[in-house]
Amino acid sequence: MLMLRLRSLITGYLIVAVQGRNTEKFINLANSQHIPLWDVQRAAEGAYFKVELDHFFALRHLAKRTHCRLQIVRKVGLPFFCHRFTRRRGLLLGCSLFIVALYLLSSFIWFVEVQGNENLEADYIRHLAAQAGAAPGLFKESLDKNAVISQMLLAEPRLEWVGLHLQGTKLVIEIVEEIKSPPLSAAHAHLVAAKDGLVTDVLVIVGEAKVEVGETVKRGQLLIEGYLSPEPQYAPEAEQEIVRLPVRARGEVTARVWYEGYAEAELTETTRRRTGSQISCWNFFVDGQSILRVGRDIPYRHYDTETSSRRLLERILSIPVEIVTETYYEVVLAEKQLTRAEAVKVAAERAKKLAELQLPPGETAEQVTVREVELNKEGFVGVQYILETRENIAVEEIVNGGEETF
């Protein structure tokens, strides 16, 4: 049946209405003479069916024998589609000219986008690119990326790196600006806490410790101060002024750190089940802009959505042209009662994901604590999920813009 449908789309088929008292006899005679009819549906005064174009004329003889009347409701398939186009030569010519114009226009650069700029203005970067030979209106094939990049780097010393790539009719310029900063070895800096924690170990390489083991620290609190206090050597302590020397503090402060996730779950869970009914809509995009949508409104109250896209004329057109298919599946909602233990398990899984999202890369939890939280609202349970780690919380903080140290 599938092959019949595919073949009929190529050769053409008709949707026909048959009317008369002997409708069933007419259909039986057609089957006995091996004339394929499909999608047969009863109607008030007859029936509807589909038949290949080549077999329709054989049905006229059977209609006379059974005193039935045939009426063509609709013509479907490639032959009728082509016939309509040949009758509308203006439309065909317009479509051809549109495709040719689309191809020609997609061969030029019409837009220039700048990415990665922080201190340099985007218009200034576009001006540099235009002077180097990359400006709107340029034929894509004549763009020499290496030459443009070299000229831009020579013209602007503040550019560390330049990259060019095409996205349809848009030229994207990616840049990395030069960052000038004082050498770290010559910067006066303290070590402060990056996050809250309970100190378990302090290692000072350069500087003076300001916290002790067992102390609770807050984010931003001073841990190792970037100063050295030389001891007096040639004079009594009362007669000599002690000068503290600014240095770049170095060391590690290890602390116990906690990451918490909290989530709730209902004792009544709502599930979604697809009924099998679905509809599709198609969106036609040119260079990222939707120009045509085909399909009817969504008739479902609850539904799931799946989206897929397919590029068209990719080898012919450099401008992105694609069809996006949106399929909507009808779903029915059903309620399921959970026990308290099941609801706590669901909430714990949700809270665990939230807590794990906060973990720094490379860190693993040394201890896990899960506790249920009593709530004032009925029908819900709450769970607190706590991960404990041991990590170095000391981060550098430059003092006074990085004044020179000794």
mmCIF file of C-alpha atoms in Angstrom:
data_model
loop_
_atom_site.group_PDB
_atom_site.id
_atom_site.type_symbol
_atom_site.label_atom_id
_atom_site.label_comp_id
_atom_site.label_asym_id
_atom_site.label_seq_id
_atom_site.Cartn_x
_atom_site.Cartn_y
_atom_site.Cartn_z
ATOM 1 C CA MET A 1 0.000 0.000 0.000
ATOM 2 C CA LEU A 2 2.882 2.367 0.757
ATOM 3 C CA MET A 3 4.433 1.773 -2.671
ATOM 4 C CA LEU A 4 1.029 2.372 -4.253
ATOM 5 C CA ARG A 5 0.717 5.730 -2.493
ATOM 6 C CA LEU A 6 4.230 6.803 -3.518
ATOM 7 C CA ARG A 7 3.689 5.740 -7.119
ATOM 8 C CA SER A 8 0.325 7.483 -7.269
ATOM 9 C CA LEU A 9 1.901 10.755 -6.115
ATOM 10 C CA ILE A 10 4.271 10.598 -9.087
ATOM 11 C CA THR A 11 1.755 9.415 -11.697
ATOM 12 C CA GLY A 12 -1.190 11.341 -10.197
ATOM 13 C CA TYR A 13 -4.410 10.205 -8.544
ATOM 14 C CA LEU A 14 -7.987 11.417 -8.102
ATOM 15 C CA ILE A 15 -10.266 11.724 -5.110
ATOM 16 C CA VAL A 16 -13.644 10.623 -6.469
ATOM 17 C CA ALA A 17 -17.174 10.672 -5.097
ATOM 18 C CA VAL A 18 -19.519 7.894 -6.274
ATOM 19 C CA GLN A 19 -23.274 8.319 -5.817
ATOM 20 C CA GLY A 20 -26.102 5.879 -6.441
ATOM 21 C CA ARG A 21 -28.005 2.966 -4.965
ATOM 22 C CA ASN A 22 -25.468 0.354 -6.098
ATOM 23 C CA THR A 23 -22.361 1.892 -4.585
ATOM 24 C CA GLU A 24 -21.215 -1.354 -2.955
ATOM 25 C CA LYS A 25 -21.718 -3.278 -6.204
ATOM 26 C CA PHE A 26 -19.642 -0.664 -8.033
ATOM 27 C CA ILE A 27 -16.757 -1.012 -5.544
ATOM 28 C CA ASN A 28 -16.915 -4.838 -5.680
ATOM 29 C CA LEU A 29 -16.779 -4.818 -9.479
ATOM 30 C CA ALA A 30 -13.756 -2.508 -9.377
ATOM 31 C CA ASN A 31 -11.969 -4.881 -7.017
ATOM 32 C CA SER A 32 -12.866 -7.914 -9.152
ATOM 33 C CA GLN A 33 -11.265 -6.233 -12.176
ATOM 34 C CA HIS A 34 -8.125 -5.442 -10.142
ATOM 35 C CA ILE A 35 -8.632 -1.697 -10.159
ATOM 36 C CA PRO A 36 -6.981 -0.492 -6.914
ATOM 37 C CA LEU A 37 -9.148 1.779 -4.776
ATOM 38 C CA TRP A 38 -7.948 3.000 -1.387
ATOM 39 C CA ASP A 39 -9.106 5.208 1.485
ATOM 40 C CA VAL A 40 -12.716 4.208 0.759
ATOM 41 C CA GLN A 41 -15.121 6.120 3.037
ATOM 42 C CA ARG A 42 -18.887 5.947 3.227
ATOM 43 C CA ALA A 43 -20.951 9.089 2.623
ATOM 44 C CA ALA A 44 -24.631 9.961 2.958
ATOM 45 C CA GLU A 45 -25.504 9.042 -0.645
ATOM 46 C CA GLY A 46 -22.484 6.976 -1.695
ATOM 47 C CA ALA A 47 -18.797 6.867 -0.934
ATOM 48 C CA TYR A 48 -15.447 8.561 -1.472
ATOM 49 C CA PHE A 49 -12.286 6.821 -2.648
ATOM 50 C CA LYS A 50 -8.918 7.428 -4.272
ATOM 51 C CA VAL A 51 -7.875 5.938 -7.602
ATOM 52 C CA GLU A 52 -4.892 6.279 -9.906
ATOM 53 C CA LEU A 53 -5.331 8.567 -12.880
ATOM 54 C CA ASP A 54 -4.797 5.758 -15.423
ATOM 55 C CA HIS A 55 -7.560 3.610 -13.903
ATOM 56 C CA PHE A 56 -10.249 6.294 -13.717
ATOM 57 C CA PHE A 57 -11.467 5.827 -17.275
ATOM 58 C CA ALA A 58 -12.066 2.093 -16.660
ATOM 59 C CA LEU A 59 -14.364 3.058 -13.781
ATOM 60 C CA ARG A 60 -16.690 5.019 -16.070
ATOM 61 C CA HIS A 61 -17.841 1.760 -17.734
ATOM 62 C CA LEU A 62 -18.526 0.195 -14.332
ATOM 63 C CA ALA A 63 -20.470 3.281 -13.244
ATOM 64 C CA LYS A 64 -22.799 2.904 -16.215
ATOM 65 C CA ARG A 65 -23.378 -0.784 -15.462
ATOM 66 C CA THR A 66 -24.293 -0.051 -11.831
ATOM 67 C CA HIS A 67 -26.217 3.171 -12.584
ATOM 68 C CA CYS A 68 -23.852 5.218 -10.426
ATOM 69 C CA ARG A 69 -22.541 8.716 -10.993
ATOM 70 C CA LEU A 70 -18.863 9.661 -10.592
ATOM 71 C CA GLN A 71 -17.624 13.113 -9.611
ATOM 72 C CA ILE A 72 -13.975 14.163 -9.358
ATOM 73 C CA VAL A 73 -13.530 15.965 -6.015
ATOM 74 C CA ARG A 74 -9.811 16.685 -6.201
ATOM 75 C CA LYS A 75 -6.786 16.057 -8.419
ATOM 76 C CA VAL A 76 -3.533 15.229 -6.607
ATOM 77 C CA GLY A 77 -0.003 14.424 -7.754
ATOM 78 C CA LEU A 78 2.958 15.594 -9.782
ATOM 79 C CA PRO A 79 1.235 15.787 -13.217
ATOM 80 C CA PHE A 80 -1.470 18.144 -11.945
ATOM 81 C CA PHE A 81 1.083 20.204 -10.012
ATOM 82 C CA CYS A 82 3.195 20.661 -13.159
ATOM 83 C CA HIS A 83 0.086 21.394 -15.217
ATOM 84 C CA ARG A 84 -0.910 24.200 -12.880
ATOM 85 C CA PHE A 85 2.561 25.687 -13.196
ATOM 86 C CA THR A 86 2.480 25.549 -17.009
ATOM 87 C CA ARG A 87 -0.849 27.378 -16.944
ATOM 88 C CA ARG A 88 0.654 30.015 -14.650
ATOM 89 C CA ARG A 89 3.755 30.925 -16.600
ATOM 90 C CA GLY A 90 4.035 34.234 -14.800
ATOM 91 C CA LEU A 91 4.244 32.472 -11.443
ATOM 92 C CA LEU A 92 6.796 30.010 -12.806
ATOM 93 C CA LEU A 93 8.874 32.844 -14.242
ATOM 94 C CA GLY A 94 8.612 34.765 -10.981
ATOM 95 C CA CYS A 95 9.793 31.760 -8.942
ATOM 96 C CA SER A 96 12.700 31.229 -11.332
ATOM 97 C CA LEU A 97 13.712 34.877 -11.116
ATOM 98 C CA PHE A 98 13.388 34.750 -7.315
ATOM 99 C CA ILE A 99 15.749 31.763 -7.076
ATOM 100 C CA VAL A 100 18.246 33.393 -9.458
ATOM 101 C CA ALA A 101 18.101 36.687 -7.535
ATOM 102 C CA LEU A 102 18.455 34.823 -4.236
ATOM 103 C CA TYR A 103 21.537 33.056 -5.551
ATOM 104 C CA LEU A 104 23.092 36.266 -6.841
ATOM 105 C CA LEU A 105 22.371 38.232 -3.675
ATOM 106 C CA SER A 106 23.748 35.428 -1.508
ATOM 107 C CA SER A 107 27.078 35.700 -3.323
ATOM 108 C CA PHE A 108 27.833 39.072 -1.713
ATOM 109 C CA ILE A 109 28.628 40.230 1.824
ATOM 110 C CA TRP A 110 25.855 42.493 3.094
ATOM 111 C CA PHE A 111 26.468 42.588 6.838
ATOM 112 C CA VAL A 112 29.584 42.783 9.055
ATOM 113 C CA GLU A 113 29.386 41.704 12.705
ATOM 114 C CA VAL A 114 32.122 42.242 15.303
ATOM 115 C CA GLN A 115 32.568 39.852 18.235
ATOM 116 C CA GLY A 116 34.952 39.878 21.180
ATOM 117 C CA ASN A 117 35.556 43.643 21.365
ATOM 118 C CA GLU A 118 35.631 45.195 24.840
ATOM 119 C CA ASN A 119 37.529 48.493 24.602
ATOM 120 C CA LEU A 120 37.589 49.007 20.830
ATOM 121 C CA GLU A 121 34.365 50.215 19.169
ATOM 122 C CA ALA A 122 32.643 47.881 16.705
ATOM 123 C CA ASP A 123 32.365 50.679 14.113
ATOM 124 C CA TYR A 124 36.122 51.232 14.372
ATOM 125 C CA ILE A 125 36.782 47.532 13.716
ATOM 126 C CA ARG A 126 34.419 47.626 10.705
ATOM 127 C CA HIS A 127 36.333 50.677 9.428
ATOM 128 C CA LEU A 128 39.637 48.803 9.757
ATOM 129 C CA ALA A 129 38.161 45.808 7.917
ATOM 130 C CA ALA A 130 36.811 48.046 5.134
ATOM 131 C CA GLN A 131 40.232 49.645 4.686
ATOM 132 C CA ALA A 132 41.739 46.165 4.524
ATOM 133 C CA GLY A 133 39.261 45.131 1.794
ATOM 134 C CA ALA A 134 36.339 43.550 3.683
ATOM 135 C CA ALA A 135 33.241 45.749 3.404
ATOM 136 C CA PRO A 136 29.508 45.249 2.676
ATOM 137 C CA GLY A 137 28.890 44.700 -1.030
ATOM 138 C CA LEU A 138 32.054 42.646 -1.530
ATOM 139 C CA PHE A 139 31.827 39.512 -3.680
ATOM 140 C CA LYS A 140 32.509 36.539 -1.399
ATOM 141 C CA GLU A 141 34.924 34.853 -3.793
ATOM 142 C CA SER A 142 37.145 37.948 -3.852
ATOM 143 C CA LEU A 143 37.578 38.012 -0.049
ATOM 144 C CA ASP A 144 41.217 37.320 0.898
ATOM 145 C CA LYS A 145 40.950 36.486 4.592
ATOM 146 C CA ASN A 146 44.697 36.235 5.254
ATOM 147 C CA ALA A 147 45.394 39.620 3.648
ATOM 148 C CA VAL A 148 42.585 41.326 5.578
ATOM 149 C CA ILE A 149 43.739 39.831 8.896
ATOM 150 C CA SER A 150 47.368 40.852 8.297
ATOM 151 C CA GLN A 151 46.465 44.443 7.404
ATOM 152 C CA MET A 152 44.175 44.802 10.437
ATOM 153 C CA LEU A 153 46.867 43.533 12.816
ATOM 154 C CA LEU A 154 49.440 45.909 11.298
ATOM 155 C CA ALA A 155 47.059 48.884 11.409
ATOM 156 C CA GLU A 156 46.000 48.422 15.058
ATOM 157 C CA PRO A 157 48.629 47.302 17.614
ATOM 158 C CA ARG A 158 45.921 46.798 20.265
ATOM 159 C CA LEU A 159 44.642 43.758 18.357
ATOM 160 C CA GLU A 160 46.171 40.512 19.575
ATOM 161 C CA TRP A 161 44.276 38.176 17.217
ATOM 162 C CA VAL A 162 41.742 38.509 14.379
ATOM 163 C CA GLY A 163 39.566 35.796 12.817
ATOM 164 C CA LEU A 164 37.123 35.979 9.877
ATOM 165 C CA HIS A 165 34.369 33.595 8.863
ATOM 166 C CA LEU A 166 31.214 33.806 6.762
ATOM 167 C CA GLN A 167 27.676 33.047 7.918
ATOM 168 C CA GLY A 168 25.485 33.333 4.836
ATOM 169 C CA THR A 169 25.605 36.957 3.743
ATOM 170 C CA LYS A 170 27.208 38.047 7.023
ATOM 171 C CA LEU A 171 30.930 38.422 7.670
ATOM 172 C CA VAL A 172 31.797 37.771 11.323
ATOM 173 C CA ILE A 173 34.987 39.406 12.635
ATOM 174 C CA GLU A 174 36.255 37.884 15.884
ATOM 175 C CA ILE A 175 38.972 39.777 17.726
ATOM 176 C CA VAL A 176 41.050 39.416 20.873
ATOM 177 C CA GLU A 177 42.317 42.677 22.324
ATOM 178 C CA GLU A 178 45.758 43.059 23.836
ATOM 179 C CA ILE A 179 45.685 43.107 27.632
ATOM 180 C CA LYS A 180 48.404 45.099 29.331
ATOM 181 C CA SER A 181 48.804 44.416 33.021
ATOM 182 C CA PRO A 182 51.671 44.785 35.482
ATOM 183 C CA PRO A 183 53.796 41.666 36.032
ATOM 184 C CA LEU A 184 52.333 39.584 38.807
ATOM 185 C CA SER A 185 55.679 39.300 40.500
ATOM 186 C CA ALA A 186 55.756 43.091 40.918
ATOM 187 C CA ALA A 187 52.159 43.504 42.126
ATOM 188 C CA HIS A 188 51.234 44.135 45.743
ATOM 189 C CA ALA A 189 48.497 41.579 46.501
ATOM 190 C CA HIS A 190 46.690 39.911 49.382
ATOM 191 C CA LEU A 191 45.022 36.488 49.454
ATOM 192 C CA VAL A 192 41.315 36.649 50.361
ATOM 193 C CA ALA A 193 38.571 34.045 50.720
ATOM 194 C CA ALA A 194 36.756 33.173 47.499
ATOM 195 C CA LYS A 195 33.846 31.657 49.448
ATOM 196 C CA ASP A 196 32.591 30.897 52.959
ATOM 197 C CA GLY A 197 34.215 27.979 54.788
ATOM 198 C CA LEU A 198 35.795 26.471 57.901
ATOM 199 C CA VAL A 199 39.613 26.683 57.796
ATOM 200 C CA THR A 200 41.392 23.332 58.176
ATOM 201 C CA ASP A 201 44.944 24.223 57.062
ATOM 202 C CA VAL A 202 47.008 27.386 56.452
ATOM 203 C CA LEU A 203 50.208 27.360 54.379
ATOM 204 C CA VAL A 204 52.026 30.710 54.115
ATOM 205 C CA ILE A 205 54.818 31.077 51.554
ATOM 206 C CA VAL A 206 55.022 34.883 51.385
ATOM 207 C CA GLY A 207 53.072 37.266 53.629
ATOM 208 C CA GLU A 208 51.460 37.113 57.053
ATOM 209 C CA ALA A 209 48.600 34.774 58.036
ATOM 210 C CA LYS A 210 45.449 36.499 59.315
ATOM 211 C CA VAL A 211 43.360 33.396 60.069
ATOM 212 C CA GLU A 212 43.900 30.232 62.086
ATOM 213 C CA VAL A 213 42.822 26.605 61.772
ATOM 214 C CA GLY A 214 39.261 26.118 63.040
ATOM 215 C CA GLU A 215 38.199 29.664 62.198
ATOM 216 C CA THR A 216 35.084 30.321 60.113
ATOM 217 C CA VAL A 217 35.685 32.791 57.292
ATOM 218 C CA LYS A 218 33.366 34.711 54.993
ATOM 219 C CA ARG A 219 33.748 35.437 51.324
ATOM 220 C CA GLY A 220 36.167 38.350 50.762
ATOM 221 C CA GLN A 221 37.776 38.026 54.213
ATOM 222 C CA LEU A 222 41.558 38.610 54.359
ATOM 223 C CA LEU A 223 43.452 35.319 54.723
ATOM 224 C CA ILE A 224 47.132 36.100 54.024
ATOM 225 C CA GLU A 225 48.217 39.740 54.076
ATOM 226 C CA GLY A 226 50.715 40.944 51.478
ATOM 227 C CA TYR A 227 53.180 42.515 53.906
ATOM 228 C CA LEU A 228 56.433 41.490 55.568
ATOM 229 C CA SER A 229 57.607 42.936 58.888
ATOM 230 C CA PRO A 230 61.454 42.773 59.133
ATOM 231 C CA GLU A 231 62.838 42.419 62.635
ATOM 232 C CA PRO A 232 65.068 45.280 63.905
ATOM 233 C CA GLN A 233 68.755 44.415 63.802
ATOM 234 C CA TYR A 234 70.913 47.400 64.757
ATOM 235 C CA ALA A 235 68.896 49.353 67.307
ATOM 236 C CA PRO A 236 66.756 48.694 70.340
ATOM 237 C CA GLU A 237 63.101 48.074 69.540
ATOM 238 C CA ALA A 238 62.010 51.302 71.241
ATOM 239 C CA GLU A 239 64.314 53.446 69.121
ATOM 240 C CA GLN A 240 63.641 51.915 65.696
ATOM 241 C CA GLU A 241 60.571 52.327 63.486
ATOM 242 C CA ILE A 242 59.480 49.055 61.884
ATOM 243 C CA VAL A 243 58.653 49.463 58.182
ATOM 244 C CA ARG A 244 56.265 46.890 56.676
ATOM 245 C CA LEU A 245 57.264 45.909 53.149
ATOM 246 C CA PRO A 246 54.475 45.327 50.550
ATOM 247 C CA VAL A 247 54.789 41.969 48.795
ATOM 248 C CA ARG A 248 52.713 39.667 46.617
ATOM 249 C CA ALA A 249 51.186 37.226 49.092
ATOM 250 C CA ARG A 250 51.511 33.544 48.222
ATOM 251 C CA GLY A 251 50.166 30.482 49.973
ATOM 252 C CA GLU A 252 47.140 28.205 50.378
ATOM 253 C CA VAL A 253 44.241 28.164 52.816
ATOM 254 C CA THR A 254 42.301 24.899 52.822
ATOM 255 C CA ALA A 255 38.762 24.950 54.181
ATOM 256 C CA ARG A 256 35.657 22.842 54.465
ATOM 257 C CA VAL A 257 33.053 24.235 52.051
ATOM 258 C CA TRP A 258 29.379 23.307 51.811
ATOM 259 C CA TYR A 259 27.136 23.407 48.733
ATOM 260 C CA GLU A 260 23.409 23.161 49.327
ATOM 261 C CA GLY A 261 20.558 22.202 47.046
ATOM 262 C CA TYR A 262 16.890 22.384 48.014
ATOM 263 C CA ALA A 263 13.871 21.005 46.163
ATOM 264 C CA GLU A 264 10.248 20.090 46.747
ATOM 265 C CA ALA A 265 7.970 17.397 45.356
ATOM 266 C CA GLU A 266 4.217 16.911 45.353
ATOM 267 C CA LEU A 267 2.534 13.853 46.794
ATOM 268 C CA THR A 268 0.321 13.955 43.694
ATOM 269 C CA GLU A 269 2.427 13.579 40.543
ATOM 270 C CA THR A 270 1.154 14.604 37.097
ATOM 271 C CA THR A 271 2.190 12.311 34.228
ATOM 272 C CA ARG A 272 1.970 12.932 30.476
ATOM 273 C CA ARG A 273 0.916 10.255 27.968
ATOM 274 C CA ARG A 274 0.747 10.675 24.193
ATOM 275 C CA THR A 275 -2.547 9.702 22.592
ATOM 276 C CA GLY A 276 -1.090 9.012 19.122
ATOM 277 C CA SER A 277 -2.732 12.043 17.512
ATOM 278 C CA GLN A 278 -0.336 14.531 15.947
ATOM 279 C CA ILE A 279 -0.123 17.404 13.460
ATOM 280 C CA SER A 280 2.811 19.098 11.733
ATOM 281 C CA CYS A 281 3.605 22.662 10.669
ATOM 282 C CA TRP A 282 6.348 23.826 8.318
ATOM 283 C CA ASN A 283 8.329 27.080 8.492
ATOM 284 C CA PHE A 284 10.374 28.328 5.536
ATOM 285 C CA PHE A 285 13.447 30.335 6.624
ATOM 286 C CA VAL A 286 15.774 32.415 4.455
ATOM 287 C CA ASP A 287 18.932 33.708 6.163
ATOM 288 C CA GLY A 288 17.391 33.098 9.574
ATOM 289 C CA GLN A 289 14.158 34.993 8.824
ATOM 290 C CA SER A 290 10.793 33.196 8.612
ATOM 291 C CA ILE A 291 9.025 34.103 5.359
ATOM 292 C CA LEU A 292 6.307 31.422 5.174
ATOM 293 C CA ARG A 293 4.438 29.154 7.602
ATOM 294 C CA VAL A 294 2.266 26.276 6.404
ATOM 295 C CA GLY A 295 -0.047 24.397 8.760
ATOM 296 C CA ARG A 296 -3.144 24.803 10.853
ATOM 297 C CA ASP A 297 -3.558 25.959 14.440
ATOM 298 C CA ILE A 298 -2.798 23.494 17.220
ATOM 299 C CA PRO A 299 -6.107 21.868 18.203
ATOM 300 C CA TYR A 300 -4.790 20.198 21.359
ATOM 301 C CA ARG A 301 -5.089 21.516 24.876
ATOM 302 C CA HIS A 302 -1.943 19.697 26.048
ATOM 303 C CA TYR A 303 0.834 18.665 23.701
ATOM 304 C CA ASP A 304 4.551 17.912 23.277
ATOM 305 C CA THR A 305 6.628 19.570 20.563
ATOM 306 C CA GLU A 306 9.465 18.153 18.448
ATOM 307 C CA THR A 307 11.400 20.299 15.971
ATOM 308 C CA SER A 308 13.649 19.264 13.071
ATOM 309 C CA SER A 309 15.270 21.326 10.317
ATOM 310 C CA ARG A 310 16.601 20.563 6.831
ATOM 311 C CA ARG A 311 18.816 22.774 4.661
ATOM 312 C CA LEU A 312 17.676 23.302 1.055
ATOM 313 C CA LEU A 313 19.824 23.979 -1.996
ATOM 314 C CA GLU A 314 22.893 23.892 0.236
ATOM 315 C CA ARG A 315 25.286 23.256 -2.640
ATOM 316 C CA ILE A 316 23.723 25.888 -4.864
ATOM 317 C CA LEU A 317 22.991 28.755 -2.484
ATOM 318 C CA SER A 318 25.485 30.073 0.032
ATOM 319 C CA ILE A 319 22.704 31.905 1.886
ATOM 320 C CA PRO A 320 21.070 29.584 4.473
ATOM 321 C CA VAL A 321 17.669 28.348 3.274
ATOM 322 C CA GLU A 322 15.944 25.740 5.432
ATOM 323 C CA ILE A 323 12.603 24.181 6.264
ATOM 324 C CA VAL A 324 11.837 23.727 9.971
ATOM 325 C CA THR A 325 9.256 21.053 10.764
ATOM 326 C CA GLU A 326 7.352 21.355 14.036
ATOM 327 C CA THR A 327 5.427 18.256 15.110
ATOM 328 C CA TYR A 328 2.847 18.525 17.887
ATOM 329 C CA TYR A 329 1.813 15.380 19.785
ATOM 330 C CA GLU A 330 -1.398 15.402 21.789
ATOM 331 C CA VAL A 331 -0.933 14.303 25.406
ATOM 332 C CA VAL A 332 -3.330 13.544 28.206
ATOM 333 C CA LEU A 333 -2.489 14.392 31.792
ATOM 334 C CA ALA A 334 -3.024 11.879 34.572
ATOM 335 C CA GLU A 335 -2.485 12.187 38.308
ATOM 336 C CA LYS A 336 -0.554 9.587 40.305
ATOM 337 C CA GLN A 337 -0.501 9.412 44.083
ATOM 338 C CA LEU A 338 2.964 8.978 45.626
ATOM 339 C CA THR A 339 3.802 7.713 49.073
ATOM 340 C CA ARG A 340 5.766 10.076 51.296
ATOM 341 C CA ALA A 341 8.924 7.994 50.810
ATOM 342 C CA GLU A 342 8.553 8.141 47.011
ATOM 343 C CA ALA A 343 8.009 11.909 47.077
ATOM 344 C CA VAL A 344 11.076 12.392 49.312
ATOM 345 C CA LYS A 345 13.157 10.366 46.844
ATOM 346 C CA VAL A 346 11.977 12.526 43.929
ATOM 347 C CA ALA A 347 12.742 15.752 45.831
ATOM 348 C CA ALA A 348 16.173 14.421 46.856
ATOM 349 C CA GLU A 349 17.113 13.719 43.227
ATOM 350 C CA ARG A 350 16.140 17.258 42.258
ATOM 351 C CA ALA A 351 18.041 18.790 45.180
ATOM 352 C CA LYS A 352 21.109 16.668 44.381
ATOM 353 C CA LYS A 353 21.248 18.042 40.826
ATOM 354 C CA LEU A 354 21.022 21.609 42.122
ATOM 355 C CA ALA A 355 23.828 21.014 44.632
ATOM 356 C CA GLU A 356 26.096 19.311 42.078
ATOM 357 C CA LEU A 357 25.694 22.239 39.695
ATOM 358 C CA GLN A 358 27.455 24.436 42.277
ATOM 359 C CA LEU A 359 30.524 22.188 42.600
ATOM 360 C CA PRO A 360 33.689 23.692 41.049
ATOM 361 C CA PRO A 361 35.232 21.673 38.182
ATOM 362 C CA GLY A 362 37.393 18.848 39.477
ATOM 363 C CA GLU A 363 36.017 18.945 43.016
ATOM 364 C CA THR A 364 34.289 15.933 44.583
ATOM 365 C CA ALA A 365 32.196 15.749 47.730
ATOM 366 C CA GLU A 366 33.812 14.174 50.806
ATOM 367 C CA GLN A 367 30.555 13.978 52.718
ATOM 368 C CA VAL A 368 26.860 14.090 51.767
ATOM 369 C CA THR A 369 24.013 15.098 54.083
ATOM 370 C CA VAL A 370 20.351 14.643 53.158
ATOM 371 C CA ARG A 371 17.612 15.897 55.431
ATOM 372 C CA GLU A 372 13.865 16.337 55.036
ATOM 373 C CA VAL A 373 12.521 19.821 55.732
ATOM 374 C CA GLU A 374 9.145 20.248 57.406
ATOM 375 C CA LEU A 375 6.794 22.401 55.334
ATOM 376 C CA ASN A 376 3.698 24.330 56.334
ATOM 377 C CA LYS A 377 1.856 23.540 53.083
ATOM 378 C CA GLU A 378 0.036 20.256 52.602
ATOM 379 C CA GLY A 379 0.704 17.883 49.758
ATOM 380 C CA PHE A 380 4.416 18.759 49.448
ATOM 381 C CA VAL A 381 7.685 17.467 50.878
ATOM 382 C CA GLY A 382 10.986 19.372 50.971
ATOM 383 C CA VAL A 383 14.524 17.966 50.942
ATOM 384 C CA GLN A 384 17.858 19.661 51.660
ATOM 385 C CA TYR A 385 20.903 18.075 49.984
ATOM 386 C CA ILE A 386 24.327 19.234 51.267
ATOM 387 C CA LEU A 387 27.729 18.397 49.725
ATOM 388 C CA GLU A 388 30.900 18.987 51.742
ATOM 389 C CA THR A 389 34.310 19.498 50.075
ATOM 390 C CA ARG A 390 37.841 20.473 51.112
ATOM 391 C CA GLU A 391 39.400 23.031 48.787
ATOM 392 C CA ASN A 392 41.823 25.921 48.585
ATOM 393 C CA ILE A 393 39.681 29.058 48.971
ATOM 394 C CA ALA A 394 42.502 31.622 48.716
ATOM 395 C CA VAL A 395 42.374 33.941 45.690
ATOM 396 C CA GLU A 396 44.582 36.885 44.848
ATOM 397 C CA GLU A 397 43.437 40.485 45.311
ATOM 398 C CA ILE A 398 45.623 43.235 43.819
ATOM 399 C CA VAL A 399 46.143 46.227 46.153
ATOM 400 C CA ASN A 400 46.111 49.852 44.886
ATOM 401 C CA GLY A 401 46.232 48.868 41.230
ATOM 402 C CA GLY A 402 49.299 46.679 41.716
ATOM 403 C CA GLU A 403 51.917 49.056 43.234
ATOM 404 C CA GLU A 404 55.528 47.969 42.926
ATOM 405 C CA THR A 405 56.748 45.595 45.625
ATOM 406 C CA PHE A 406 60.148 44.945 47.124
#
